[in-house]
Short mmCIF file of C-alpha atoms in Angstrom, two decimals:
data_model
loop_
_atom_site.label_atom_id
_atom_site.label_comp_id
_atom_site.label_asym_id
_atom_site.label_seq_id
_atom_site.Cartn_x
_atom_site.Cartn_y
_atom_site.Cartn_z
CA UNK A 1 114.63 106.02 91.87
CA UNK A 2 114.66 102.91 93.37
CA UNK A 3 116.92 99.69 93.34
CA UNK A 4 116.53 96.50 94.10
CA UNK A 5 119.77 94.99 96.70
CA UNK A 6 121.90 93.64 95.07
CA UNK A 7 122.54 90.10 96.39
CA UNK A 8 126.20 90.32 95.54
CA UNK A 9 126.54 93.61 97.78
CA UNK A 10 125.70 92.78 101.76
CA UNK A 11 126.29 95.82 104.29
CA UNK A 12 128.66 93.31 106.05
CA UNK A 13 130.82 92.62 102.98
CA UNK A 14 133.94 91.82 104.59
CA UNK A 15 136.37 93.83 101.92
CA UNK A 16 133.92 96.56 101.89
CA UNK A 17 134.08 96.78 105.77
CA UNK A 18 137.87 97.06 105.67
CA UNK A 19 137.95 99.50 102.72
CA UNK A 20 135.94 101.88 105.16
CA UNK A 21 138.14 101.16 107.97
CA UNK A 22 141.36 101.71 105.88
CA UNK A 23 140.00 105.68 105.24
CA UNK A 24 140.83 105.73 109.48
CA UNK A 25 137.86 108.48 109.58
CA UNK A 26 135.20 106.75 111.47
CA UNK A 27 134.29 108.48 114.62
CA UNK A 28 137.07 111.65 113.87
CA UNK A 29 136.19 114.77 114.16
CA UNK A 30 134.69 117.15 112.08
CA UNK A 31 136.89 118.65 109.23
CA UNK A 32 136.59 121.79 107.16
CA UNK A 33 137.32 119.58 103.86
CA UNK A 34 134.09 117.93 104.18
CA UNK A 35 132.22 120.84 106.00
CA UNK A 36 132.87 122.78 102.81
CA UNK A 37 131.41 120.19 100.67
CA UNK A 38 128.20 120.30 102.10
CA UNK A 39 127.85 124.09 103.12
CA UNK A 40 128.43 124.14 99.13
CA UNK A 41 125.76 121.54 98.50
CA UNK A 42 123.18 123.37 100.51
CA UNK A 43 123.86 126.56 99.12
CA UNK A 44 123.39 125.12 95.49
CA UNK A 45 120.55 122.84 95.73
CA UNK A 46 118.95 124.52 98.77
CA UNK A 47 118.33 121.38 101.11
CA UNK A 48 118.44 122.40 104.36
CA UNK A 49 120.45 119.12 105.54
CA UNK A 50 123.51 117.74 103.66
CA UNK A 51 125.58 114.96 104.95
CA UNK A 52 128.83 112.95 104.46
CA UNK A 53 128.62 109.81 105.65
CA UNK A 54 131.04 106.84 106.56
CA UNK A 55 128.67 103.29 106.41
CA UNK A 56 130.16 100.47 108.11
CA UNK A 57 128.60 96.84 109.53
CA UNK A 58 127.18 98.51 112.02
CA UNK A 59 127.11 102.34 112.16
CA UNK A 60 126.61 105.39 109.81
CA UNK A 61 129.60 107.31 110.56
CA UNK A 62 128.45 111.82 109.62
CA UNK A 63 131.65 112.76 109.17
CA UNK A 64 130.48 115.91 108.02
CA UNK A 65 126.84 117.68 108.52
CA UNK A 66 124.97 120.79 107.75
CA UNK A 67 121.41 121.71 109.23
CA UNK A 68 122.01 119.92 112.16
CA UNK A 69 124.74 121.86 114.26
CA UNK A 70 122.73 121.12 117.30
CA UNK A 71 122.51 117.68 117.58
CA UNK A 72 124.74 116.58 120.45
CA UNK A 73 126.65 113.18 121.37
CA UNK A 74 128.22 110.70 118.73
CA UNK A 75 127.34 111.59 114.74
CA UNK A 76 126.25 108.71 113.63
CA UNK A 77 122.99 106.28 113.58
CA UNK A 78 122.41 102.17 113.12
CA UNK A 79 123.35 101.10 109.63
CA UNK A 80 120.11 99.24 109.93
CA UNK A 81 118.46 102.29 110.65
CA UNK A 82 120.07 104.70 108.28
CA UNK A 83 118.63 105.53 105.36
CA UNK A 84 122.17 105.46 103.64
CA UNK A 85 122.23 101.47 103.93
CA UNK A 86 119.45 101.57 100.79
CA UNK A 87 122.77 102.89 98.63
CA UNK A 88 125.36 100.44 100.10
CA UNK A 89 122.98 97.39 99.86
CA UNK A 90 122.08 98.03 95.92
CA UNK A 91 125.69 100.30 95.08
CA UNK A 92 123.85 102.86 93.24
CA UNK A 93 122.01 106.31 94.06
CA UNK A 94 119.18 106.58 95.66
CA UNK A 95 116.21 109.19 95.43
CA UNK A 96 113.26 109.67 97.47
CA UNK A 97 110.85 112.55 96.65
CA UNK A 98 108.77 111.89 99.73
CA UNK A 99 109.67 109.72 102.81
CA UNK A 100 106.43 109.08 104.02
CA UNK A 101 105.50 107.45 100.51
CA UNK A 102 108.18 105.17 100.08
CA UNK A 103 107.62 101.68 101.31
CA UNK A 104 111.32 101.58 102.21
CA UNK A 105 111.55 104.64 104.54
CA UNK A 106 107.99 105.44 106.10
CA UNK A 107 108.29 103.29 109.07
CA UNK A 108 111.44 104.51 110.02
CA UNK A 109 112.43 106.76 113.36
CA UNK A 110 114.63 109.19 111.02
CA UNK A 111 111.27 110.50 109.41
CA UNK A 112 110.33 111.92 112.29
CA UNK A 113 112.74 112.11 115.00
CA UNK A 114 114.82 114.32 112.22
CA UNK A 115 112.01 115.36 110.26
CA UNK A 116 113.39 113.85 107.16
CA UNK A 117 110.76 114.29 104.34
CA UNK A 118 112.96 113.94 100.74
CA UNK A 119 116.22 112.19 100.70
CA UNK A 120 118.55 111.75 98.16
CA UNK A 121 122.32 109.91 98.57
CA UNK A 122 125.10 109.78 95.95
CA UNK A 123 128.08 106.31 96.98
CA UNK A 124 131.41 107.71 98.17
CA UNK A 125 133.24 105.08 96.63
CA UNK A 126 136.76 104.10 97.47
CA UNK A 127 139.57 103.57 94.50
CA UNK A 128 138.34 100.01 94.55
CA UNK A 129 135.33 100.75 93.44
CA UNK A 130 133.69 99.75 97.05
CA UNK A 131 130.33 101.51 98.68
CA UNK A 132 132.36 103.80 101.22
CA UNK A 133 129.19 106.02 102.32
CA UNK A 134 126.85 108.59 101.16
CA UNK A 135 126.83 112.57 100.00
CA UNK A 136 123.00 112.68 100.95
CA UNK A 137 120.55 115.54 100.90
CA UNK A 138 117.12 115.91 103.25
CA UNK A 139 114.68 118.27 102.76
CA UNK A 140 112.32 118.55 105.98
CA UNK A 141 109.50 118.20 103.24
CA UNK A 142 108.90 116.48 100.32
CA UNK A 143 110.73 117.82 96.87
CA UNK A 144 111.30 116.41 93.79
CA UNK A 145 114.78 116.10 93.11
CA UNK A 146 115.70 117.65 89.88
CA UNK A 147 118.22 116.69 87.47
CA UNK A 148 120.83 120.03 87.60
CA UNK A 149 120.43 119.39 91.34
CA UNK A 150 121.14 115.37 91.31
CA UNK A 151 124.14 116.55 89.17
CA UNK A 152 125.53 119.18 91.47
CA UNK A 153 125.73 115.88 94.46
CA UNK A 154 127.56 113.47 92.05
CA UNK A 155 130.02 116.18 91.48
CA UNK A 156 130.30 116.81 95.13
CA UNK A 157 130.20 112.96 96.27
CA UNK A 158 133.35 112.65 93.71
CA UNK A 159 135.29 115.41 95.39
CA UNK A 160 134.73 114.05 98.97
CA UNK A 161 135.56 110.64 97.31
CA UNK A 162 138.90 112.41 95.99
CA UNK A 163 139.36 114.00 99.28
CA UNK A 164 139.12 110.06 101.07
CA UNK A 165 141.57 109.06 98.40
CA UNK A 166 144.31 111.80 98.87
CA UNK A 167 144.48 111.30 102.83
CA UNK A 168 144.96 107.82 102.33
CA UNK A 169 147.75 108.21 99.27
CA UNK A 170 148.96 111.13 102.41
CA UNK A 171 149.15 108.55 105.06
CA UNK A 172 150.38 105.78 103.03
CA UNK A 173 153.23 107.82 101.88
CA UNK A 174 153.88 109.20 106.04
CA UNK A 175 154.06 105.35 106.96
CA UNK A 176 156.53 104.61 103.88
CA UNK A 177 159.02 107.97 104.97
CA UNK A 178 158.38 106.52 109.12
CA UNK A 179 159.83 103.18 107.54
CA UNK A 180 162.56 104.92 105.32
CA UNK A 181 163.36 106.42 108.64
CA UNK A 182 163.53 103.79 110.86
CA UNK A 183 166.10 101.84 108.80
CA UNK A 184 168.13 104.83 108.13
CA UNK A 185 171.38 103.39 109.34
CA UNK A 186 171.80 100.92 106.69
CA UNK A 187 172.33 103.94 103.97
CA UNK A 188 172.36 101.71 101.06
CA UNK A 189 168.94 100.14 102.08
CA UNK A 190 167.67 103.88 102.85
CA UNK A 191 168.71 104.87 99.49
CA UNK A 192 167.11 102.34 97.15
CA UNK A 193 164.02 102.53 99.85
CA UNK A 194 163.61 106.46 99.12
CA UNK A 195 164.24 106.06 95.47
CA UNK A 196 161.38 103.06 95.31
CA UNK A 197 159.05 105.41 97.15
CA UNK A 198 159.82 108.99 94.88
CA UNK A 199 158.96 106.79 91.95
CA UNK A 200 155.90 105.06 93.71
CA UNK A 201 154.99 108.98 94.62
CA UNK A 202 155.94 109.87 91.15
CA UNK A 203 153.58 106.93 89.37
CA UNK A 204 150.71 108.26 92.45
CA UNK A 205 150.77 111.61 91.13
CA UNK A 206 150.24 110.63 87.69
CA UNK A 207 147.89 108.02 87.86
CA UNK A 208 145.76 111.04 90.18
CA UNK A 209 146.48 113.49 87.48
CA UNK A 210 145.27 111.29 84.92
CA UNK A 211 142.19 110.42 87.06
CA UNK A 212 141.36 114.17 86.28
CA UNK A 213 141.68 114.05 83.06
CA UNK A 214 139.21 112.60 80.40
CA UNK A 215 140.10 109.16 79.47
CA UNK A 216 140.17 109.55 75.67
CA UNK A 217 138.20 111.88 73.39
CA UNK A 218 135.27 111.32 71.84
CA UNK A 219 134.47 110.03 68.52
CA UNK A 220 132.24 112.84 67.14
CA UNK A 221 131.25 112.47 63.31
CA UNK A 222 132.45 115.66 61.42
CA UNK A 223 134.69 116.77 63.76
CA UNK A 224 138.34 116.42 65.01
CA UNK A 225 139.59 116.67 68.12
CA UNK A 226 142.73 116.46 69.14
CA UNK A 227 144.87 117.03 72.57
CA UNK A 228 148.26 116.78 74.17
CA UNK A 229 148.76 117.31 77.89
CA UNK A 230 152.64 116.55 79.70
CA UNK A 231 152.62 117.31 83.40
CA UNK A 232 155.28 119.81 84.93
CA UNK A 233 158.61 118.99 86.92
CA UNK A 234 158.48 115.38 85.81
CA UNK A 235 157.87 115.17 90.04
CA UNK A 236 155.45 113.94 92.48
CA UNK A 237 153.07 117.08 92.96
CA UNK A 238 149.93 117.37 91.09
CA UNK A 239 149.84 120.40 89.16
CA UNK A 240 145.90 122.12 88.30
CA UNK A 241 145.73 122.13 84.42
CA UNK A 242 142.48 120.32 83.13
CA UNK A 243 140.47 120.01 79.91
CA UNK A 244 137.74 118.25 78.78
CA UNK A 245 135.36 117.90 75.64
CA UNK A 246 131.76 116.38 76.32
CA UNK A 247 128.13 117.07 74.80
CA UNK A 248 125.97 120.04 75.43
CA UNK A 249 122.45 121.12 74.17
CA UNK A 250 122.58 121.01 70.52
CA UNK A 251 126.28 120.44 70.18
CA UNK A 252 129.46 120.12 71.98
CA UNK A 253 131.31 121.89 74.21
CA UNK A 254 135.30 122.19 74.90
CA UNK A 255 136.64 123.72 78.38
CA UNK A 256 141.15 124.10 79.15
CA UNK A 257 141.56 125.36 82.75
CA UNK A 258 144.55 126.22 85.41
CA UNK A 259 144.22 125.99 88.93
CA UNK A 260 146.19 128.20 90.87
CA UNK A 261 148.57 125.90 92.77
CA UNK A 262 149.50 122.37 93.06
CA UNK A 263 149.36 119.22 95.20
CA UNK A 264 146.08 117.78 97.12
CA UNK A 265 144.54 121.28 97.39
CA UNK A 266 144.76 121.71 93.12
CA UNK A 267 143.72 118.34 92.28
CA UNK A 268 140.48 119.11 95.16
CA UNK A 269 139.96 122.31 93.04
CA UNK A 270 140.68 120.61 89.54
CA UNK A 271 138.08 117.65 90.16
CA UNK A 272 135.29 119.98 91.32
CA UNK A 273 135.89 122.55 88.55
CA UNK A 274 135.98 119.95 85.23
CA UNK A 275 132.79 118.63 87.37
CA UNK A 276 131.04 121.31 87.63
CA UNK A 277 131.64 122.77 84.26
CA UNK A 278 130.51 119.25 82.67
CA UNK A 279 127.08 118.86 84.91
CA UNK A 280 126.31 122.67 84.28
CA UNK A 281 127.12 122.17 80.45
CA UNK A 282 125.43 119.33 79.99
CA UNK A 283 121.90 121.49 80.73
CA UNK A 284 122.48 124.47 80.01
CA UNK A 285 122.73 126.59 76.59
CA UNK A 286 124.14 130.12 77.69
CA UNK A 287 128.21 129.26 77.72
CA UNK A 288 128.51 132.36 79.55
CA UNK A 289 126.04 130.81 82.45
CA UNK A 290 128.46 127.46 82.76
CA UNK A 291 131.27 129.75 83.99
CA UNK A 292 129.39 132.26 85.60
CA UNK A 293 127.90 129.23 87.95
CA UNK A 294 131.74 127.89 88.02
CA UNK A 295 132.24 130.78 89.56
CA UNK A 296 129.86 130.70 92.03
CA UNK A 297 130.76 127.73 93.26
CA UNK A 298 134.65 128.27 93.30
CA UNK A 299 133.73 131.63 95.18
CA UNK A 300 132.34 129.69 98.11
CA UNK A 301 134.71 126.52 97.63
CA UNK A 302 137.59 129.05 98.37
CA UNK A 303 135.88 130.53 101.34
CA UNK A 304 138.13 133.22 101.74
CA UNK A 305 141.38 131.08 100.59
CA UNK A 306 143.74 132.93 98.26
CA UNK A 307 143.16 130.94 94.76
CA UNK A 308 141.53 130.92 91.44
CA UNK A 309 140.79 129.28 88.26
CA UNK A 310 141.13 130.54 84.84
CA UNK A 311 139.13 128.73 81.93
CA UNK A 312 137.90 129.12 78.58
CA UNK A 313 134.89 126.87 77.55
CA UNK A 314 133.29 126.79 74.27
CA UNK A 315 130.31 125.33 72.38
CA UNK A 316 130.09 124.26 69.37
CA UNK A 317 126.65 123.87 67.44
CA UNK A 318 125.94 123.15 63.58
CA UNK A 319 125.35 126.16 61.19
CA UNK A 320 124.59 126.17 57.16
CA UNK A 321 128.28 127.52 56.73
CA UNK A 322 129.89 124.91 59.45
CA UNK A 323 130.34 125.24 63.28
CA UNK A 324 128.30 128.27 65.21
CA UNK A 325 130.85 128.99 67.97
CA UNK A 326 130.33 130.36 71.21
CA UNK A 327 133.82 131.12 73.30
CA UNK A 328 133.69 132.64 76.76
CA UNK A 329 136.73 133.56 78.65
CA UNK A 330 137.75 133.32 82.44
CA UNK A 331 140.81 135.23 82.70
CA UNK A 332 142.81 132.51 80.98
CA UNK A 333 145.14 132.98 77.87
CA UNK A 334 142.83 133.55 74.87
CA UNK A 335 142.45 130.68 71.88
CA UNK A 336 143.64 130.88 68.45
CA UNK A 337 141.77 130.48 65.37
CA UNK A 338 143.51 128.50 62.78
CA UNK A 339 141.68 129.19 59.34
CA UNK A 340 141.66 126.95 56.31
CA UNK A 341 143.45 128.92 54.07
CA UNK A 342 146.34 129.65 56.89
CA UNK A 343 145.43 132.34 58.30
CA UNK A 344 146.46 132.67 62.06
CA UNK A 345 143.90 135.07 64.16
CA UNK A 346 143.45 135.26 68.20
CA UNK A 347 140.67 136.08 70.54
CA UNK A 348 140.55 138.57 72.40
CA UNK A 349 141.81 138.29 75.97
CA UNK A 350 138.75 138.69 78.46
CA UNK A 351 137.07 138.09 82.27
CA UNK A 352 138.57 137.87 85.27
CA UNK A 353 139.53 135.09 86.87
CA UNK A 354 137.11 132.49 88.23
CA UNK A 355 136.27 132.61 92.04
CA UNK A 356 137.97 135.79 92.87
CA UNK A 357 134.33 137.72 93.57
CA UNK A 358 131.08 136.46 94.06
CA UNK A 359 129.94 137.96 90.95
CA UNK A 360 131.34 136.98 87.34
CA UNK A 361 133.16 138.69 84.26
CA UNK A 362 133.79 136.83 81.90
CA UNK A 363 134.29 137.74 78.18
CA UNK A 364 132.39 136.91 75.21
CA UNK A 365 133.13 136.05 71.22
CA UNK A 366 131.13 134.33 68.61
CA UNK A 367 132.63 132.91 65.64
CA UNK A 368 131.96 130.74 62.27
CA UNK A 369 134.49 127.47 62.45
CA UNK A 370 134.47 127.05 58.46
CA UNK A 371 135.81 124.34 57.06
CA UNK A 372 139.34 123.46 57.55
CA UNK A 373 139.33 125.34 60.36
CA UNK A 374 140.77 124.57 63.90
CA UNK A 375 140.55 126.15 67.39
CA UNK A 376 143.52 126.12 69.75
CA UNK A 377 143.02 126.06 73.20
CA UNK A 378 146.09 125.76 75.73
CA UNK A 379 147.35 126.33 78.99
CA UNK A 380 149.80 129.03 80.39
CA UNK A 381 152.22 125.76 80.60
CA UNK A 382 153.09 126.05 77.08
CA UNK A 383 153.21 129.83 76.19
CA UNK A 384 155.50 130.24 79.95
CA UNK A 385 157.99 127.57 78.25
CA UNK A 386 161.40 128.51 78.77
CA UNK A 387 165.08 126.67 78.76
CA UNK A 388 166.66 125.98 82.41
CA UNK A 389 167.93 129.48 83.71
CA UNK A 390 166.63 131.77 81.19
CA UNK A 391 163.49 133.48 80.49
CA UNK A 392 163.03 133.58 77.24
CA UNK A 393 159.65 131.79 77.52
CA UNK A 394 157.86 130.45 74.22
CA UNK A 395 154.74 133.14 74.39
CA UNK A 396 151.66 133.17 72.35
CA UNK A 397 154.16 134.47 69.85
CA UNK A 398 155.95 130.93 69.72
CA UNK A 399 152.19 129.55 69.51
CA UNK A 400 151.76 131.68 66.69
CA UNK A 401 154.67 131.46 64.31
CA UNK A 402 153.87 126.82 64.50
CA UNK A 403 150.29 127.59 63.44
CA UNK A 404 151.68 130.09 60.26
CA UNK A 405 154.12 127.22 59.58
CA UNK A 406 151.53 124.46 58.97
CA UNK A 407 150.51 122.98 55.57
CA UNK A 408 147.03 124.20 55.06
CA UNK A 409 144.41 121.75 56.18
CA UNK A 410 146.29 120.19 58.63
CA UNK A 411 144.64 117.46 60.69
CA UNK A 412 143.71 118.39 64.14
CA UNK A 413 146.55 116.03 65.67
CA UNK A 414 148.90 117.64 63.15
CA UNK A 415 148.26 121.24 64.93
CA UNK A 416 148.15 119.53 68.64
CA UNK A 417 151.52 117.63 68.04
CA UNK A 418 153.20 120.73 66.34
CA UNK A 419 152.57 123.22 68.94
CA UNK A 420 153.06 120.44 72.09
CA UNK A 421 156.51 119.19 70.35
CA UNK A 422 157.59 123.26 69.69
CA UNK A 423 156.97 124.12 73.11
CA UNK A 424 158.69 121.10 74.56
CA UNK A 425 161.83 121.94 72.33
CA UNK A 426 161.95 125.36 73.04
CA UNK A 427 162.10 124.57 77.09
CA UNK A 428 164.91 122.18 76.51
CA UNK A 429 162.98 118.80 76.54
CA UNK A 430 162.00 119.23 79.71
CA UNK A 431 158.88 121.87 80.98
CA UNK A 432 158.34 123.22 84.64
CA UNK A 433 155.03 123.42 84.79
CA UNK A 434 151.55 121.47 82.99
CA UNK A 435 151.15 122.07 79.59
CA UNK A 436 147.37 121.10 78.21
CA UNK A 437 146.74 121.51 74.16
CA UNK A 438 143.08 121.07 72.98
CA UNK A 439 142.69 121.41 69.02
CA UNK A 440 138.91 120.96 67.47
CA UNK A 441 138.79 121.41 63.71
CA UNK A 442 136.01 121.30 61.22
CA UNK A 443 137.03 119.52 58.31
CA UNK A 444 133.91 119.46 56.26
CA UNK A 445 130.47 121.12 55.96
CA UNK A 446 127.95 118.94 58.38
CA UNK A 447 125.09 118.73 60.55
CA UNK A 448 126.25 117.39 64.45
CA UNK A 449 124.17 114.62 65.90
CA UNK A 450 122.99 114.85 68.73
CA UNK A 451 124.63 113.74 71.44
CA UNK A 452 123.51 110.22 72.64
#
């Protein structure tokens, strides 16, 4: 791949150039947040070198670096001479199969001098949408990069993006509380000051939690979806629940998650989990695969950290009777099945959680969605439920006894709304923790296009 620069993007953009001094990361030292990123790159896609890089006027800042432990003095290179200018001068990706070959790179030092032979660099970009840097893979020969692989580094470049934008929301919100602080003797001042800044942390937490979130569902002929999500606590930390529906071979797929935990660290594991399971998905047609590779990657994202994920994802391809569907299980509370005539079953609960062991369990059930019929997918969130100081929680049970209560053939945001609004009451109006609802219904016998 290979782009013309872009006259409107110049290396010494002066906005650009301050957005990558704002991140306060050039020349730091190395940090295990970005040394996992690109252990975890090389491990997936096998390139010996994988880099994070920080591109300024005048340097290329490796904030982070694999396959090249034994390089000694500053970590960094010219801009001019850096192979990551090519992405920052035309604000796309860049692939190059073979170094030597391109007109671009075979004169320069870096071909030999690091025995670059393939390259291939994904933008960092800040929330601005401005060329921060590179995620960039070598190979010390030439390769063709393929697509699965290209995938795996987009995914990755968006969690080191994430992991840019989170220190800076951090430090931002350090230099508000200094502030707060320093004019703590005028209490009245101090007051409205630390109210501003809950809400401003408040409105930062949400517009993140959002961010990991798909921004609407898709329009798919033949098919409703439907989904209601309300964070927890109704306070600044960002919780791990995610979902997302988005097209797979022959069909579409549907994945609800939980992170275990909250704050930076969940939304780090939320991002790279919905990305993952959407660049795996996208490629490949054995749903137990996508989460067995989730779990791969979570297993060595965790690196020996306490934590997990729990998922179910599902596909979803056209059969003479309706919907062939494929539902595999990570540990997380199992779906309900919703059928025409009223009928209220439930999957069976199956797997283990996601990134607990290097190798995967996760459980398996096919099913026919007829139709009228609707899957339920959900989050621990709602069936956990439960008014201020008791613990009487909602349970699948609650779930249960909305879906029986339904009119028959009840539109997907009929079932979504019921269950969300039923949960909701039962807690009192106000939940604890994330609650994520994903209904997909069939409501008449067709054949799904394929995805554009």
């Amino acid at each position: 791949m290979e782009d013309e620069p872009n006259p409107a993007l110049r290396i010494d953009d002066p906005a650009r150039v301050a957005a990558v001094a704002s991140t306060g990361l050039l020349d730091t030292p190395r940090e295990e947040a970005f040394d996992r990123l690109t252990r975890l790159a090389s491990d997936l896609i096998g390139a010996p070198m994988v880099f994070v890089t920080l591109v300024d006027d005048e340097v290329s800042f490796w904030k982070s670096t694999t396959g090249v432990d034994d390089v000694t003095g500053p970590r960094r290179a010219p801009a001019d001479e850096s192979f990551c200018r090519f992405v920052v001068t035309t604000g796309a990706e860049q692939v190059i199969p073979d170094t030597r070959e391109d007109v671009r790179t075979k004169a320069m030092a870096a071909v030999e001098t690091m025995n670059i032979k393939a390259w291939a660099g994904i933008p960092i970009r800040a929330a601005g949408g401005d060329v921060l840097g590179t995620f960039c893979a070598m190979d010390v020969r030439p390769r063709e990069w393929t697509h699965g692989q290209l995938e795996i580094l987009r995914t990755l470049s968006q969690a080191a993006g994430g992991e840019i934008a989170l220190r800076m929301a951090l430090q931002e919100a350090r230099v508000a509380s200094a502030a707060a602080e320093r004019h703590a003797a005028d209490a009245e001042r101090h007051a409205e000051r630390a109210e501003r800044s809950a809400a401003e942390a408040t409105e930062l937490a949400e517009t993140l939690q959002q961010s990991l979130l798909p921004a609407g569902n898709p329009r798919i002929p033949g098919m409703e979806v439907a989904a209601r999500y309300r964070p927890g606590g109704g306070g600044a930390e960002v919780l791990g629940d995610f979902y997302d529906v988005f097209p797979v071979p022959g069909g579409w797929g549907v994945v609800v998650g939980d992170v275990c935990g909250k704050g930076p660290w969940a939304a780090r594991t939320t991002a790279l989990a919905r990305s993952t399971v959407r660049a795996v998905g996208h490629t490949e047609d054995d749903t137990g695969a996508v989460l067995a590779a989730l779990n791969d990657v979570l297993h060595v994202w965790f690196a020996g950290r306490h934590s997990f994920v729990t998922a179910t994802y599902a596909t979803m391809t056209a059969a003479d009777e309706g919907l062939h569907t494929v539902v595999v299980n990570g540990g997380h509370p199992p779906a309900f099945l919703l059928r025409a005539d009223g009928e209220v079953g439930q999957f069976a609960v199956g797997g283990r959680a996601l990134g607990l062991r290097s190798d995967a369990s996760v459980g398996r059930e096919e099913e026919c969605l007829r139709p009228g019929d609707s899957l339920v997918f959900y989050t621990d969130g709602v069936t956990e439920s439960r008014p201020p100081g008791s613990t009487d929680q909602f349970g699948e049970d609650g779930i249960a006894r909305v879906l029986a209560s339904l009119p028959r053939a009840s539109s997907a945001e009929t079932v979504a709304e019921a269950v969300s609004r039923a949960a909701l009451d039962h807690a009192g109006g106000q939940v604890s923790d994330d609650t994520a609802i994903v209904v997909v219904r069939s409501p008449q016998i067709y054949t799904i296009p394929e995805p554009a």
